[in-house]
PDB file of C-alpha atoms in Angstrom:
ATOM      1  CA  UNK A   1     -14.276  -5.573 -16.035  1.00  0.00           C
ATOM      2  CA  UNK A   2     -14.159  -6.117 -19.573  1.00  0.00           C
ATOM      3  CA  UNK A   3     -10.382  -5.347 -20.472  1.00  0.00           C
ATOM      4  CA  UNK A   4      -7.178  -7.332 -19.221  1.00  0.00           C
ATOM      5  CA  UNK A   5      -7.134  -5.880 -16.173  1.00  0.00           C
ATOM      6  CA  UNK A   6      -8.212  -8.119 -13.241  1.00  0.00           C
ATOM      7  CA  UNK A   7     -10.820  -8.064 -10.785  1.00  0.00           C
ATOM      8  CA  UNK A   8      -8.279  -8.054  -7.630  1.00  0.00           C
ATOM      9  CA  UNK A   9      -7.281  -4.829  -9.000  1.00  0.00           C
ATOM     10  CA  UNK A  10     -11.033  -3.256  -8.216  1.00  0.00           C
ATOM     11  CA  UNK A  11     -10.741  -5.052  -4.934  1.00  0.00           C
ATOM     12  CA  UNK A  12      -7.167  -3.794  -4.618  1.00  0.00           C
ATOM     13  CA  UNK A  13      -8.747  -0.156  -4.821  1.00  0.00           C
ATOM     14  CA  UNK A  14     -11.289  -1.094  -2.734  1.00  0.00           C
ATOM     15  CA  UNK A  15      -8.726  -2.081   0.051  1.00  0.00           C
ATOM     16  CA  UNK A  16      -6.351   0.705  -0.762  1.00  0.00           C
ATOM     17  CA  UNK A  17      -9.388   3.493  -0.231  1.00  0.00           C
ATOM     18  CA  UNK A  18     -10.603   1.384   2.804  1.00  0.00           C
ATOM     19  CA  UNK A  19      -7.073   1.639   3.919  1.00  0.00           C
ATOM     20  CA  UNK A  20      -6.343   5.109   3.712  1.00  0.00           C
ATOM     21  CA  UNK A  21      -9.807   6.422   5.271  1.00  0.00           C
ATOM     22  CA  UNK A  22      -9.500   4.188   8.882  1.00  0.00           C
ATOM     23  CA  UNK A  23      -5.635   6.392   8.178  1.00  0.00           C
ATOM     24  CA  UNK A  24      -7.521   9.898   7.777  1.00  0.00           C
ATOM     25  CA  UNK A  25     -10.018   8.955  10.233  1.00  0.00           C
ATOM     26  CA  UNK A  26      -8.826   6.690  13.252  1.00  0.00           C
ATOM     27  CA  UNK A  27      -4.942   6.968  13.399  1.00  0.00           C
ATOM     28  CA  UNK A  28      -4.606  10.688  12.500  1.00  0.00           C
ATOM     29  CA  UNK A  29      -5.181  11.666  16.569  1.00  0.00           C
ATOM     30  CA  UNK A  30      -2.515   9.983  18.822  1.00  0.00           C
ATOM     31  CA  UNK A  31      -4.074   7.385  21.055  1.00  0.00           C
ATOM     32  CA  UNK A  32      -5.187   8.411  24.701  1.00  0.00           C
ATOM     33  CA  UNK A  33      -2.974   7.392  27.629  1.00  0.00           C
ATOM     34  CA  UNK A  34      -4.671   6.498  30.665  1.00  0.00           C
ATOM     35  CA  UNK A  35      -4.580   8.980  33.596  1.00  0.00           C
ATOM     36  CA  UNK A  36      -2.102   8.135  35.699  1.00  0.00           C
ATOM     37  CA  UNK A  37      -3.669  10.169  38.520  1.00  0.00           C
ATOM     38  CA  UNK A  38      -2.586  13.660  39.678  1.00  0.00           C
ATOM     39  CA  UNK A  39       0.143  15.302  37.608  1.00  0.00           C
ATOM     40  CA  UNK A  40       1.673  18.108  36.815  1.00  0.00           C
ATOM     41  CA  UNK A  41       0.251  19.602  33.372  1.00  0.00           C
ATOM     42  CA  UNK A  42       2.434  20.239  29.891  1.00  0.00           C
ATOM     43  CA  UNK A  43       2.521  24.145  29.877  1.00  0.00           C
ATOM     44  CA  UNK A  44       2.215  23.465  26.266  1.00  0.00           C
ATOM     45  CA  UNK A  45      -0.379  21.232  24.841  1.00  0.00           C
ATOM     46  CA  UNK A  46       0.790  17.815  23.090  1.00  0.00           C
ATOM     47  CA  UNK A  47       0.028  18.175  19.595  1.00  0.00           C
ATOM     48  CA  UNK A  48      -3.701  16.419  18.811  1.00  0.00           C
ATOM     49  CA  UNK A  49      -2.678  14.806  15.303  1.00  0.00           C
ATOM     50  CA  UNK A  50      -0.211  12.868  14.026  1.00  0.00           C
ATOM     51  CA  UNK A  51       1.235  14.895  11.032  1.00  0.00           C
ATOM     52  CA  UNK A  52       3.762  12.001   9.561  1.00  0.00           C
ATOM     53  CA  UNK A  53      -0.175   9.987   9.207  1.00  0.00           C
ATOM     54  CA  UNK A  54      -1.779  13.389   7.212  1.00  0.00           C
ATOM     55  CA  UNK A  55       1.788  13.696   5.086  1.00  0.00           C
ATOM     56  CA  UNK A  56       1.581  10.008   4.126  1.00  0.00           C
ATOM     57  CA  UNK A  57      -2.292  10.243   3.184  1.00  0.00           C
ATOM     58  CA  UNK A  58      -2.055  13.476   1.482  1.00  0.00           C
ATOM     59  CA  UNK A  59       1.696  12.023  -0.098  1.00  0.00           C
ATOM     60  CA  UNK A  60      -0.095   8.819  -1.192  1.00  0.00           C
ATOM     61  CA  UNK A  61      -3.246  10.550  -3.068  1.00  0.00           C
ATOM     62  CA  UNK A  62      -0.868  13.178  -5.055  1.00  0.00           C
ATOM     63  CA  UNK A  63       1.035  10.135  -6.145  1.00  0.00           C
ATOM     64  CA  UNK A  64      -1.718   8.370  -7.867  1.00  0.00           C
ATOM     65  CA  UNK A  65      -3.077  11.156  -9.089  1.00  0.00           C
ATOM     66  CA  UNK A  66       0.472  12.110 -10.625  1.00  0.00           C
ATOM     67  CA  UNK A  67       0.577   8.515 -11.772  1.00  0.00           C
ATOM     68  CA  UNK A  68      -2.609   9.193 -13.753  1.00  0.00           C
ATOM     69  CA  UNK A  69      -2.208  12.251 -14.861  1.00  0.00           C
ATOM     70  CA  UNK A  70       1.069  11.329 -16.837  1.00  0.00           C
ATOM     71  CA  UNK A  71      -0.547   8.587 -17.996  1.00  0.00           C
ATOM     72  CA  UNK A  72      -3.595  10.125 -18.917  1.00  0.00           C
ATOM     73  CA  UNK A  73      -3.182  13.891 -19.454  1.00  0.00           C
ATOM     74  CA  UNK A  74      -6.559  14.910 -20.269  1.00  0.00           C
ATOM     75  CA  UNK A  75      -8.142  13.218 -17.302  1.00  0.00           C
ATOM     76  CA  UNK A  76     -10.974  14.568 -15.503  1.00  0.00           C
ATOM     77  CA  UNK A  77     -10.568  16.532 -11.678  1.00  0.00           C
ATOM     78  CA  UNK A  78      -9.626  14.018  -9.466  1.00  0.00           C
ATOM     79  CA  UNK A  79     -10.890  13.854  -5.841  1.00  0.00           C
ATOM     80  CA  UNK A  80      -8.781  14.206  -2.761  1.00  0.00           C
ATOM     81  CA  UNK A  81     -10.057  11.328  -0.795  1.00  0.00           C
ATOM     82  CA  UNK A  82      -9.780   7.636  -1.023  1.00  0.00           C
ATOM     83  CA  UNK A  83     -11.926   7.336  -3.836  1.00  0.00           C
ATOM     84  CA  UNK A  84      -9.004   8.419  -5.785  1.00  0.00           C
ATOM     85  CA  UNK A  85      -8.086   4.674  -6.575  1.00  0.00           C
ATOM     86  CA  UNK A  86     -11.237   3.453  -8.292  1.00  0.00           C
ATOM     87  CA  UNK A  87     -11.176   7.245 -10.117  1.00  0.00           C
ATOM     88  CA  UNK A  88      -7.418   5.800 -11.247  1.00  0.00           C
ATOM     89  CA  UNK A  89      -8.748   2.787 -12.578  1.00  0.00           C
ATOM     90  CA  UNK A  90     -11.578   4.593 -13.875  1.00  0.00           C
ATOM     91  CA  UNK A  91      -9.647   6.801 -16.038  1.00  0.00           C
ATOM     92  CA  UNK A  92      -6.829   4.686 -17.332  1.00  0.00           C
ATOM     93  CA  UNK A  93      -8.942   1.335 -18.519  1.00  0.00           C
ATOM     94  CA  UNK A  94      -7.857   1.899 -22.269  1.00  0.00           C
ATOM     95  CA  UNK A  95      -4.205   1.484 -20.971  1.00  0.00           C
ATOM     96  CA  UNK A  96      -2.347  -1.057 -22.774  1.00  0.00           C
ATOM     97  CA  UNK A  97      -1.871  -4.288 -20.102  1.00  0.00           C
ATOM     98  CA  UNK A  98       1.612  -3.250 -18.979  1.00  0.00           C
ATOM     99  CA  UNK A  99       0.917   0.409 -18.225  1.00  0.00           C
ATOM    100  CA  UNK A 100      -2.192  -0.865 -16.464  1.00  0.00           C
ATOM    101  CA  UNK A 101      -0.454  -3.020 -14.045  1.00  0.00           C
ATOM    102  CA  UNK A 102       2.583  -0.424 -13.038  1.00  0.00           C
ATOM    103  CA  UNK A 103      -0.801   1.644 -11.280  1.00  0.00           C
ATOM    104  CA  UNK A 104      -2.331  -1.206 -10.201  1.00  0.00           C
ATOM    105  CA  UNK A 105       1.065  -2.276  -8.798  1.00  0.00           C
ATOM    106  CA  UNK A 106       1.258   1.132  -7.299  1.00  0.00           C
ATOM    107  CA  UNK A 107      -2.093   0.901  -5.848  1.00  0.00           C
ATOM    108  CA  UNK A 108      -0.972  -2.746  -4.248  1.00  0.00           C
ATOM    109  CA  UNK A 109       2.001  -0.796  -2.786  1.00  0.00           C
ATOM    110  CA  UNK A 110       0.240   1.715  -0.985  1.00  0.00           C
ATOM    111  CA  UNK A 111      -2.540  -0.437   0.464  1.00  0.00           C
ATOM    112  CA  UNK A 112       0.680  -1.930   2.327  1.00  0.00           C
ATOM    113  CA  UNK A 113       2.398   0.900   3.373  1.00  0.00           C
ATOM    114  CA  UNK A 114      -1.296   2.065   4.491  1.00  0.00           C
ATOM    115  CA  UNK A 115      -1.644  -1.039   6.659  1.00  0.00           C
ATOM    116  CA  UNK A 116       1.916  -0.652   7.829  1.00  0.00           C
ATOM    117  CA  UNK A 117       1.408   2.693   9.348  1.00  0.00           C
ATOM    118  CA  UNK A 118      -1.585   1.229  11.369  1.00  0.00           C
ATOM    119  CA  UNK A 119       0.408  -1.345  12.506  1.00  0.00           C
ATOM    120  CA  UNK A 120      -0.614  -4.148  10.813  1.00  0.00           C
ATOM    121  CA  UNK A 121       2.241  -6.201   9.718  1.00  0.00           C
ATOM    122  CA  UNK A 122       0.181  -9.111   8.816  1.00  0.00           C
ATOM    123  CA  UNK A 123      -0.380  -7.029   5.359  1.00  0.00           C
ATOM    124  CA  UNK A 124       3.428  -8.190   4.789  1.00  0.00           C
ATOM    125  CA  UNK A 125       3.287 -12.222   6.626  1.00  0.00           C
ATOM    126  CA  UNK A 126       0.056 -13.016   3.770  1.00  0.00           C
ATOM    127  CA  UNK A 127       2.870 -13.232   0.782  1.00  0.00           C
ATOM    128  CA  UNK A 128       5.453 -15.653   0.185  1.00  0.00           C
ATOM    129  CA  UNK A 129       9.048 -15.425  -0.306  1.00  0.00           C
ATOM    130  CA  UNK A 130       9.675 -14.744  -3.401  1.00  0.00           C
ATOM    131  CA  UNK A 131      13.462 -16.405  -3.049  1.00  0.00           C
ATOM    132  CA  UNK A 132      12.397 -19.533  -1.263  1.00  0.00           C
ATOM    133  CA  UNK A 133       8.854 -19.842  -1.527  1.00  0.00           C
ATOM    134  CA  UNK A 134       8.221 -19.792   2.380  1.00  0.00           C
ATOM    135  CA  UNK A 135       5.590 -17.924   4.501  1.00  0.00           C
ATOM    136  CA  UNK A 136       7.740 -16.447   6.645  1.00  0.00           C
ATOM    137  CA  UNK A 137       8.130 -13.151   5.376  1.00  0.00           C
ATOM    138  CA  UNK A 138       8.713  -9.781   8.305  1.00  0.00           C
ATOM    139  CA  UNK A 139       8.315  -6.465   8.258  1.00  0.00           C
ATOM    140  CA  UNK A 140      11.619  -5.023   9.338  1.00  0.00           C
ATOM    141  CA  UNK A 141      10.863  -0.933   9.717  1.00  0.00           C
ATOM    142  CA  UNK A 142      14.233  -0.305  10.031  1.00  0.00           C
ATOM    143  CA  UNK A 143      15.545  -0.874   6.564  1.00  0.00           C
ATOM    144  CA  UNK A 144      11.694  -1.124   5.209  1.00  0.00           C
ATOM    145  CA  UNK A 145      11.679  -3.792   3.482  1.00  0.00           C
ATOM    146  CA  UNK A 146      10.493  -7.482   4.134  1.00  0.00           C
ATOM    147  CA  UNK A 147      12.689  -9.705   5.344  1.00  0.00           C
ATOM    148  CA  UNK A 148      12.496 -14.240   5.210  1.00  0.00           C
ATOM    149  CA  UNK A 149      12.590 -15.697   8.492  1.00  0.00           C
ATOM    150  CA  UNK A 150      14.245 -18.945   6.747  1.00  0.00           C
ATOM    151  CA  UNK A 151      17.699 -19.297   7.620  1.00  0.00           C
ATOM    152  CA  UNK A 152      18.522 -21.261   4.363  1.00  0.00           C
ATOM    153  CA  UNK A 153      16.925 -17.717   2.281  1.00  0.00           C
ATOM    154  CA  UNK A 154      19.786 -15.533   3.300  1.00  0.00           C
ATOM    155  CA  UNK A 155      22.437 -13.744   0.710  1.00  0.00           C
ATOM    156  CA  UNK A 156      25.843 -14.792   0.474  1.00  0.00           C
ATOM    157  CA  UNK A 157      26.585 -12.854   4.214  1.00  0.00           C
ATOM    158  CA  UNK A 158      23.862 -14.886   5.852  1.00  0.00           C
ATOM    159  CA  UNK A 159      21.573 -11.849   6.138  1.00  0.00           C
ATOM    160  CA  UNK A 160      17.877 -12.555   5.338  1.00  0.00           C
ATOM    161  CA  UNK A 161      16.711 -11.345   2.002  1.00  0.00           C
ATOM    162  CA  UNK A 162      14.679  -8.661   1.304  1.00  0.00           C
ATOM    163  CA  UNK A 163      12.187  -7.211  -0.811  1.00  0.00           C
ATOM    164  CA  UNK A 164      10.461  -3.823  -0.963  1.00  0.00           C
ATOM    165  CA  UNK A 165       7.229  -3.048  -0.869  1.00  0.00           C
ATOM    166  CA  UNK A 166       7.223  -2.132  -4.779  1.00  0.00           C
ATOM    167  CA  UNK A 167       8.780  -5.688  -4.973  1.00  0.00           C
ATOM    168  CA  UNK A 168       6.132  -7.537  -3.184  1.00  0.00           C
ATOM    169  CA  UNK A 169       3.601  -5.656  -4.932  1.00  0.00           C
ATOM    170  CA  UNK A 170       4.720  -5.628  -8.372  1.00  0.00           C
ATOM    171  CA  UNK A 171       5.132  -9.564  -7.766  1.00  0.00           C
ATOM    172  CA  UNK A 172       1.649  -9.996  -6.230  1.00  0.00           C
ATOM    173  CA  UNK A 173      -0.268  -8.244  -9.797  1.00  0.00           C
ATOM    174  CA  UNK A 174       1.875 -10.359 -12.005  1.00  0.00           C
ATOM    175  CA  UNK A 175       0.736 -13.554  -9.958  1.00  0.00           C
ATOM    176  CA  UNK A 176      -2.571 -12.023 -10.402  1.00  0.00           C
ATOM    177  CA  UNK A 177      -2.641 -11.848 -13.962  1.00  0.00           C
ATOM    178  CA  UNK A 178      -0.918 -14.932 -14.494  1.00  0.00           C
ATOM    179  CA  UNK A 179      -3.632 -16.522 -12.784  1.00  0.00           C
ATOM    180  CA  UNK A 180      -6.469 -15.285 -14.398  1.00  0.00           C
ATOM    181  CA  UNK A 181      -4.611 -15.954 -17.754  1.00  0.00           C
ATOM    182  CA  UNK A 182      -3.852 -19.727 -16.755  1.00  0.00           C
ATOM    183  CA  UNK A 183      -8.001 -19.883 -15.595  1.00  0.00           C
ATOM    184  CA  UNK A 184      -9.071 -19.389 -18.984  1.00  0.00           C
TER     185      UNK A 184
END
């Protein structure tokens, strides 16, 4: 790319955009039960999207392009679909490293809370712990945030620890940098 930011972060964007399309496109409409047989019918129709998927989509774009926009004010339009991650990187390459990895961070973040709302949890079991090193990390929706399945990586009232998505994210682009730094 040129400057100090990596190539996973194109391939982040990549992901992300991948991410949020199957989102806009397969999981907006609520999947189709089978037909039971003979029923009685709703007298009001079930509702054919899934408006908490649309809020998170449309949610997620505004927030990158906020995130870009106060980092860049004099940025050009930005689009509305998921090509709004590679127009991010685009448009904030003369960044200074650090600002440059907060967005790519944020990108990182919302590829996993993209996969999580399809249901693919296996977005959060591909990093380690950061406590203990382990792979046994869980998504655990109800407090959302990854818990270890290591009973010795617990806090001091034998709870698993966690770590939030920004966590996991934030620590996956430093690993990513410090790699490509320690390959050179």
């Amino acid at each position: 790319m040129g400057n100090s930011r990596t190539e996973d972060a194109a391939v982040q964007a990549k992901l992300a955009g991948h991410r949020l399309r199957l989102l806009k496109e397969v999981f907006v409409t609520p999947p189709r039960q089978a037909d039971p047989g003979r029923r009685a019918r709703a007298s009001t129709p079930s509702t054919p999207i899934r408006p908490g998927v649309l809020d998170h989509a449309a949610a997620s774009v505004d927030e990158i392009i906020t995130h870009t926009r106060a980092e860049v004010p004099r940025v050009s339009p930005a689009p509305r679909n998921d090509s709004v991650y590679q127009w991010a990187l685009d448009n904030t390459r003369h960044l200074d490293p650090e600002r440059q990895r907060a967005l790519d961070a944020k990108i990182y973040q919302q590829s996993l809370e993209h996969a999580l709302m399809m249901g693919d949890d296996l977005a959060i079991r591909r990093h380690s712990c950061p406590a203990c090193g382990c792979w046994g990390l869980f998504w655990m929706a109800a407090t959302q945030a990854a818990g270890c399945v290591n009973r010795h990586c617990a806090d001091k009232d034998g709870r698993p620890n966690t770590w939030t998505l920004q966590q996991l994210a934030e620590r996956h682009v430093s690993a990513a940098n410090t790699a490509r730094r320690n390959a050179t």
